[in-house]
Short mmCIF file of C-alpha atoms and ligand atoms in Angstrom, two decimals:
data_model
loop_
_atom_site.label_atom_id
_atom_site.label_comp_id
_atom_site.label_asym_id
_atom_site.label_seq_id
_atom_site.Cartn_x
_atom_site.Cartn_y
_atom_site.Cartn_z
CA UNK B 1 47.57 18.57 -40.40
CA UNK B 2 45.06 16.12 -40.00
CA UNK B 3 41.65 16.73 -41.77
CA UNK B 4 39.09 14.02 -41.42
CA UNK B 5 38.18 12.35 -44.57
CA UNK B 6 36.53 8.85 -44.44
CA UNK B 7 37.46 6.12 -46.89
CA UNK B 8 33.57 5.01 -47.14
CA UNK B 9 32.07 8.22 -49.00
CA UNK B 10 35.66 7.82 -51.31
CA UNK B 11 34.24 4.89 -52.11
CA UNK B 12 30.65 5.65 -52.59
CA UNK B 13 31.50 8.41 -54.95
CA UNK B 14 33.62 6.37 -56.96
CA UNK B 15 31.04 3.47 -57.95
CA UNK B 16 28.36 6.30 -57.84
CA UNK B 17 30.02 7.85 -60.79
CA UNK B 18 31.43 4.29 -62.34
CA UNK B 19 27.37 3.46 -62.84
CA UNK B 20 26.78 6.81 -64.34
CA UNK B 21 29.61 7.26 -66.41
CA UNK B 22 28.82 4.28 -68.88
CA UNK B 23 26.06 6.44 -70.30
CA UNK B 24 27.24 9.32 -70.42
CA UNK B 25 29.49 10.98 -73.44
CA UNK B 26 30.27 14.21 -72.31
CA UNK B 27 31.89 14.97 -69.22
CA UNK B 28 31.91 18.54 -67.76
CA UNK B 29 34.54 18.70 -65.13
CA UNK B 30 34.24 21.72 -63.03
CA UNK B 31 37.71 23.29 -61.13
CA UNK B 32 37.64 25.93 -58.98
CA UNK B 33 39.69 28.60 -61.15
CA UNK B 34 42.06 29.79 -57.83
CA UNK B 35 43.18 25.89 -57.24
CA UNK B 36 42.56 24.16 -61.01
CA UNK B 37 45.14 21.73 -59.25
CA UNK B 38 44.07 21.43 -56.03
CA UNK B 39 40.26 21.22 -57.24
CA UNK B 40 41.04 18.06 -59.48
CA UNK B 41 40.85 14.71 -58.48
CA UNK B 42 42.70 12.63 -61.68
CA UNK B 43 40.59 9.61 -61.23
CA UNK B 44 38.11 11.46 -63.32
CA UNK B 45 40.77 11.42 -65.75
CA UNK B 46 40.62 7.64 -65.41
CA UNK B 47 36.96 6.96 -65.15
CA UNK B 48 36.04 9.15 -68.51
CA UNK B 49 39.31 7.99 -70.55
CA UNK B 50 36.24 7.09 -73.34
CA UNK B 51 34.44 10.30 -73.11
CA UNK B 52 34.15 13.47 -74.45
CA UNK B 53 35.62 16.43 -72.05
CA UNK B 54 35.00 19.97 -71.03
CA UNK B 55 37.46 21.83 -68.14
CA UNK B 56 34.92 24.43 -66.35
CA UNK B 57 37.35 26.84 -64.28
CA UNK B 58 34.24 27.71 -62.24
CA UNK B 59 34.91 30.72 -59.76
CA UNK B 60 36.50 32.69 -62.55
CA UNK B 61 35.24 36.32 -60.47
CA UNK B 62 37.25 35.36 -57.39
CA UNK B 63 40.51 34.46 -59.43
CA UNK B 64 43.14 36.35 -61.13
CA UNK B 65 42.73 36.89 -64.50
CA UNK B 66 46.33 36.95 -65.86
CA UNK B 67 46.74 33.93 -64.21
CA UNK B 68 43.40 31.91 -65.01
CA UNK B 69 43.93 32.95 -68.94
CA UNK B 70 47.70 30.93 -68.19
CA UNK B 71 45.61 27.71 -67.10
CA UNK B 72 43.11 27.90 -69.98
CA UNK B 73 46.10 28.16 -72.16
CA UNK B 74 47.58 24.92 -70.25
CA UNK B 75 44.57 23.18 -70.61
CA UNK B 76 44.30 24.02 -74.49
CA UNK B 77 48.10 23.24 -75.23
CA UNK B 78 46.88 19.58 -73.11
CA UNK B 79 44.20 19.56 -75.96
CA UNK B 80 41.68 20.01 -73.82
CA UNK B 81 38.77 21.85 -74.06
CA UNK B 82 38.62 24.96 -71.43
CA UNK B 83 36.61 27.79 -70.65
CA UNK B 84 36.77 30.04 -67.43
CA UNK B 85 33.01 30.96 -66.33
CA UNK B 86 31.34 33.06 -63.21
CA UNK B 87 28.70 30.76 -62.94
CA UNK B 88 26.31 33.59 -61.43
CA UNK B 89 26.69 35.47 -64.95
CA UNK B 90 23.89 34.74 -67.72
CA UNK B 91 26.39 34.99 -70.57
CA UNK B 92 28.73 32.53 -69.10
CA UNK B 93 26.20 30.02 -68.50
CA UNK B 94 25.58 30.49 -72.52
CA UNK B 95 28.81 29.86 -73.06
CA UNK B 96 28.65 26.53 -71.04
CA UNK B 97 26.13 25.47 -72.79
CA UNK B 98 27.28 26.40 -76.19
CA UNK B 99 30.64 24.94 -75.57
CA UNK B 100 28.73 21.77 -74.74
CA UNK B 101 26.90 22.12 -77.96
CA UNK B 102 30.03 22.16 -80.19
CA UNK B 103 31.67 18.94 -77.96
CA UNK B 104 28.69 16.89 -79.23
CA UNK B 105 29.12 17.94 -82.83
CA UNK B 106 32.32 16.11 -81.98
CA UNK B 107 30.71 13.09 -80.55
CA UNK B 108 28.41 12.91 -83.76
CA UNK B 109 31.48 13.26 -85.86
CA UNK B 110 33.25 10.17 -83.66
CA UNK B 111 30.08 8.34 -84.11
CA UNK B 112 29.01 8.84 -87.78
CA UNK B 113 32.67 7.26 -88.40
CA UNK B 114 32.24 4.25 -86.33
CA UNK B 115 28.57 3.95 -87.31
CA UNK B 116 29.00 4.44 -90.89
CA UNK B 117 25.10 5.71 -91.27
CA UNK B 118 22.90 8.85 -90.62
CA UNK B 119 20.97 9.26 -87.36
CA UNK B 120 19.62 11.68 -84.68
CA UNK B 121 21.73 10.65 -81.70
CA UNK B 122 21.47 12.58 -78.03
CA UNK B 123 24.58 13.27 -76.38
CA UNK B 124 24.37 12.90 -72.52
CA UNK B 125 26.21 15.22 -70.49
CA UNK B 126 27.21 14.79 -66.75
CA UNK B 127 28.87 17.81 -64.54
CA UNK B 128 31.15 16.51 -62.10
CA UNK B 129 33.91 17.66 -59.65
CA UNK B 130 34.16 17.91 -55.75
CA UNK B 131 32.07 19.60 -53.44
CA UNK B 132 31.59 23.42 -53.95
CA UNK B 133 32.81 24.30 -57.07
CA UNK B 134 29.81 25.06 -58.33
CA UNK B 135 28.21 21.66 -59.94
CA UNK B 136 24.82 22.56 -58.45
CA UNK B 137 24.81 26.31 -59.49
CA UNK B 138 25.81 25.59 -63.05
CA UNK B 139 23.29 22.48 -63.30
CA UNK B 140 20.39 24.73 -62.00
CA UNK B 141 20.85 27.94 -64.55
CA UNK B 142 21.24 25.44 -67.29
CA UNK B 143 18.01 23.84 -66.13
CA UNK B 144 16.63 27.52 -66.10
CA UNK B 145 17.60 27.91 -69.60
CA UNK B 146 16.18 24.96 -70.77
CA UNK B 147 13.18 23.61 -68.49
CA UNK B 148 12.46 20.61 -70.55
CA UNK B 149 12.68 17.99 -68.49
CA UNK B 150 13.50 14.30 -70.10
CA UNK B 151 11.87 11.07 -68.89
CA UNK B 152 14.15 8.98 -66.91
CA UNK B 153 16.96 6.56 -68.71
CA UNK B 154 17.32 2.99 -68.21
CA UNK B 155 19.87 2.01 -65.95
CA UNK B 156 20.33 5.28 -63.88
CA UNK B 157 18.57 6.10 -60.11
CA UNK B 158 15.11 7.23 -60.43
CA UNK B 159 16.24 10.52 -58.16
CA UNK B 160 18.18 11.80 -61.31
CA UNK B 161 16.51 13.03 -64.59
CA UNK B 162 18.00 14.39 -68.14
CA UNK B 163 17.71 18.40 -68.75
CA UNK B 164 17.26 18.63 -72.78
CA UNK B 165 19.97 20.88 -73.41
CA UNK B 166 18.98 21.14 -77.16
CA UNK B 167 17.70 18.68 -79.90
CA UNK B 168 20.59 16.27 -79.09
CA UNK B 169 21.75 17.14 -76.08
CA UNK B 170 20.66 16.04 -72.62
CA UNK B 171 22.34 17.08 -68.94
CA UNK B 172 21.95 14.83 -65.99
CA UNK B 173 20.48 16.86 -63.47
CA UNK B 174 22.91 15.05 -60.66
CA UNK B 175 26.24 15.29 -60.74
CA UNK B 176 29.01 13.58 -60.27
CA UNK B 177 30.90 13.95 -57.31
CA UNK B 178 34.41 13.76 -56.76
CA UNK B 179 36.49 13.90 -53.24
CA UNK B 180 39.32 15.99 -53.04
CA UNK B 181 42.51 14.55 -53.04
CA UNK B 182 44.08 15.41 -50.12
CA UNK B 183 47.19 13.52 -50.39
CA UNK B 184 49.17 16.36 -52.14
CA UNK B 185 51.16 18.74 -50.79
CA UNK B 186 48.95 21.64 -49.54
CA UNK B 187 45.98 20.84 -51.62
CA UNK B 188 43.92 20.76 -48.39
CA UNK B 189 45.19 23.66 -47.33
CA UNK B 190 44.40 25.71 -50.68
CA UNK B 191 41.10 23.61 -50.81
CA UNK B 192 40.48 25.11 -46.84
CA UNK B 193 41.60 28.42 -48.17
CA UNK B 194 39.11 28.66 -50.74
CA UNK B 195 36.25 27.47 -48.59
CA UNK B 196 36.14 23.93 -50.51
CA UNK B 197 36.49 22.38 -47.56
CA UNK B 198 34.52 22.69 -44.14
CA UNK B 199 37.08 25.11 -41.68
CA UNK B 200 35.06 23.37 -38.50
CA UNK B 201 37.70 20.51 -38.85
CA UNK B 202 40.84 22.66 -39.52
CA UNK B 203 43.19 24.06 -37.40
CA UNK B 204 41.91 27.91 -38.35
CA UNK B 205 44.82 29.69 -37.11
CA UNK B 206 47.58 27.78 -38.75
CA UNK B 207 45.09 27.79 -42.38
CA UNK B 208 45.16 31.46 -41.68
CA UNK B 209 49.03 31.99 -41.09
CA UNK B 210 49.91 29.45 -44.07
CA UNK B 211 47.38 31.84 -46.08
CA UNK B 212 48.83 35.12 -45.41
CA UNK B 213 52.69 33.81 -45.73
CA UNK B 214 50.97 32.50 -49.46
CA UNK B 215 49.87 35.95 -50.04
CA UNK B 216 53.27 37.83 -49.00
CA UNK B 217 55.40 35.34 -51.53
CA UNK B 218 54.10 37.75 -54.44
CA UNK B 219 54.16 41.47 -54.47
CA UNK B 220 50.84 41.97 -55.86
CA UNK B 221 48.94 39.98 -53.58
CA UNK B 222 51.15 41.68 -50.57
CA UNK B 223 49.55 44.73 -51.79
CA UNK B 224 46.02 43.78 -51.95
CA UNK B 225 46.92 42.19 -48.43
CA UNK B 226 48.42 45.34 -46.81
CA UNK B 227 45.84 48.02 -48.48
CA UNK B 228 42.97 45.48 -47.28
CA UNK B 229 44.05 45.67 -43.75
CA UNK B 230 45.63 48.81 -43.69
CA UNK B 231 48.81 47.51 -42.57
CA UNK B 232 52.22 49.59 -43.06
CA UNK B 233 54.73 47.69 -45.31
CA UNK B 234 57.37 48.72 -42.89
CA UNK B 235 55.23 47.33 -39.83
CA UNK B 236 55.66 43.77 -40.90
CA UNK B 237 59.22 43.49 -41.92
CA UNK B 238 60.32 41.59 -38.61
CA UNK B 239 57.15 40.34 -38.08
CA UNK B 240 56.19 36.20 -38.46
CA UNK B 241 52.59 35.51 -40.60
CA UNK B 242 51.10 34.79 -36.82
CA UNK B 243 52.22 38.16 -35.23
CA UNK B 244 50.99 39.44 -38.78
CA UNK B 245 47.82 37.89 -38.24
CA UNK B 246 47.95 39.27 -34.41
CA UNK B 247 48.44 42.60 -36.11
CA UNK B 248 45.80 42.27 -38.34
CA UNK B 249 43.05 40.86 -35.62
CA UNK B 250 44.24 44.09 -33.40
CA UNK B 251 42.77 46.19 -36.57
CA UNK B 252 40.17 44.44 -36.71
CA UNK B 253 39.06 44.43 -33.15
CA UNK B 254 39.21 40.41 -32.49
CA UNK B 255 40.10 41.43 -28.71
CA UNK B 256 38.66 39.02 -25.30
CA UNK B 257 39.76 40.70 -22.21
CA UNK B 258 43.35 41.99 -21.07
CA UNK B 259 43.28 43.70 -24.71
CA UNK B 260 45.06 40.56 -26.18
CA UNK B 261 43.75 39.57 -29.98
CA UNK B 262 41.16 36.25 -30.40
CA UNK B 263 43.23 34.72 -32.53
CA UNK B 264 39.83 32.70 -33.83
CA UNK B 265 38.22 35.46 -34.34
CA UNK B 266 41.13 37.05 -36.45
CA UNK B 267 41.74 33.70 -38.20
CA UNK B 268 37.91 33.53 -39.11
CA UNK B 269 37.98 37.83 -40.18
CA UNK B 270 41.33 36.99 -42.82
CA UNK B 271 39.72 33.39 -44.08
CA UNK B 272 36.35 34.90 -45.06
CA UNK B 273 38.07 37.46 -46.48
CA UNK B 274 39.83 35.63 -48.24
CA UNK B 275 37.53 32.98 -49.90
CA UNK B 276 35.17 35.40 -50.82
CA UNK B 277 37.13 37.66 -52.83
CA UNK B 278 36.88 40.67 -50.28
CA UNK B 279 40.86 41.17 -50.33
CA UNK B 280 41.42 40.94 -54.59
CA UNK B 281 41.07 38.52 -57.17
CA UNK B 282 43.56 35.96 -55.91
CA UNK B 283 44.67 32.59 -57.47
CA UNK B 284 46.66 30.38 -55.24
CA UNK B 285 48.19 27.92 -57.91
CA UNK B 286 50.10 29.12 -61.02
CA UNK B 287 50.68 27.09 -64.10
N1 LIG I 1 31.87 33.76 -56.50
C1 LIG I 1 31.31 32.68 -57.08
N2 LIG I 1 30.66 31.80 -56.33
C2 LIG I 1 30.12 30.72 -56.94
C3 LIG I 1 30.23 30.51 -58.33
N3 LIG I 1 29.61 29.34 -58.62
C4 LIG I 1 29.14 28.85 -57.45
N4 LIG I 1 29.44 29.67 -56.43
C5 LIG I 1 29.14 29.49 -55.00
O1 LIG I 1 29.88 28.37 -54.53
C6 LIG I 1 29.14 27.67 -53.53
C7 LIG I 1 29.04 26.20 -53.90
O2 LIG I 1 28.24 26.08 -55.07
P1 LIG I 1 27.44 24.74 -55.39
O3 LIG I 1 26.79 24.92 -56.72
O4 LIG I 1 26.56 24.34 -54.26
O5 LIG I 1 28.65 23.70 -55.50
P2 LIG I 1 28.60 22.09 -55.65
O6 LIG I 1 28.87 21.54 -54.28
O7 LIG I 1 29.72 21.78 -56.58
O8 LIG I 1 27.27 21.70 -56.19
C8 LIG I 1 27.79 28.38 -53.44
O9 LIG I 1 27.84 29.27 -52.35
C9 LIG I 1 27.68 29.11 -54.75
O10 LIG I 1 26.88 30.26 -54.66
C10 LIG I 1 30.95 31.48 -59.11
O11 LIG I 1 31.13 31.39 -60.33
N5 LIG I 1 31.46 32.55 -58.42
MG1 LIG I 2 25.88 20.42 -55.21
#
């Protein structure tokens, strides 16, 4: 499949965050909790090797929950600090902010040891990760929570400005953006299928028919899938995931003239359905 990605904004977003990073000591990195895989771009991995780090699985209301417990477990046993968050709920945003709290007790502590003397320090605190996982949401209800805003720092754009957190810590209101890697296996797919990336340069119906045949691999996805669409178990047992997708546009009423499905049209019914959460709670990478 060939998805358009140019080179130049790779390379923007790279020295963006390079010139950013170097004051910065906390690092949020946001995943979407239905691809934590697919979501990451390891460079990050690279460009904070210094810094203090918090996983976000962002999304957390449109995943499973048996499996997005397995990944915060994965990230833990990585020693990594994880937390799964609907970024729409007030509590969770708490919990962001708390968790961000107790990472800069552990920047003091890293400090105090090097320093060897007492002093007030304030952490700085960037949220990065690639587009639409939810940098922007999370950034703006922590701003809500704490409206202080910070005069600017040296050495960063004059666009971007510090959200005092609490007494020592501050969150850049920008963050950092990341491009999805698109090199591995499916990840585009899985990033298409969770409406990370734009479906107006995908080939919709072969997005949609990888999607279902994703779906059908595990029974209790199959089930969401069939009880969604009100499709008959037996009814698909011969069938391909396009005729199943015919099937399911036919239900649907994706028809043009001659009574033949819009394949589009059915492609564009499952997708939405899909990324929004409207069939089930549905994680497409396991641990
Ligand atoms: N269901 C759900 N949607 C979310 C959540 N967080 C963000 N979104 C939605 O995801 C989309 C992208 O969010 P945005 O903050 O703009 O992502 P950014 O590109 O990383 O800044 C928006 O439509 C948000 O409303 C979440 O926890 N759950
Ligand atoms: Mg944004």
């Amino acid at each position: 499949m060939n998805i358009n990605w140019y080179p130049g904004h790779m390379v923007k977003a790279q020295n963006d965050i390079k010139a950013v990073i170097k004051l910065i000591d906390i690092v949020v990195e946001v995943l979407d909790a239905r691809i934590p895989l697919s979501s990451k771009n390891p460079i990050i991995d690279d460009l904070a090797k210094d810094k203090h780090k918090i996983v976000v699985l962002n999304k957390k209301d449109l995943a499973d929950d048996i499996e997005t417990k397995k990944w915060i477990e994965y990230f833990q046993n990585n020693y990594t600090t994880c937390i799964a968050v609907n970024s729409s709920n007030p509590q969770d945003i708490k919990l962001i902010v708390d968790t961000i709290i107790l990472k800069g007790k552990e920047v003091y502590n890293d400090k105090i040891k090097n320093l060897n003397f007492n002093y007030n320090p304030i952490y700085r605190v960037l949220i990065a990760g690639i587009p639409n996982v939810g940098k922007s949401t999370i950034i703006n209800k922590i701003a809500n929570k704490n409206s202080v805003n910070v005069s600017n720092k040296p050495g960063v754009t004059k666009k971007n400005q510090w959200i005092r957190v609490n007494k020592n810590i501050d969150l850049l209101d920008t963050p950092g953006l990341l491009w999805p890697k698109l090199d591995d296996n499916n990840a585009g797919i899985k990033l298409a299928l969770t409406g990370n990336i734009k479906k107006e340069i995908l080939d919709l119906e072969s997005i949609a028919c990888y999607g279902i045949e994703m779906l059908l691999k595990t029974d209790k996805y199959k089930s969401m899938f069939l009880e969604k669409y009100k499709i008959n178990d037996e009814d698909i047992d011969s069938l391909d995931s396009y005729d199943i997708l015919e099937l399911l546009g036919r239900k649907r009423g994706c028809l043009i003239s001659g009574g033949n499905v819009d394949m589009q049209k059915a492609s564009n019914v499952f997708l939405e359905d899909l990324k929004s959460g409207k069939i089930g709670k549905i994680s497409l990478e396991n641990v």
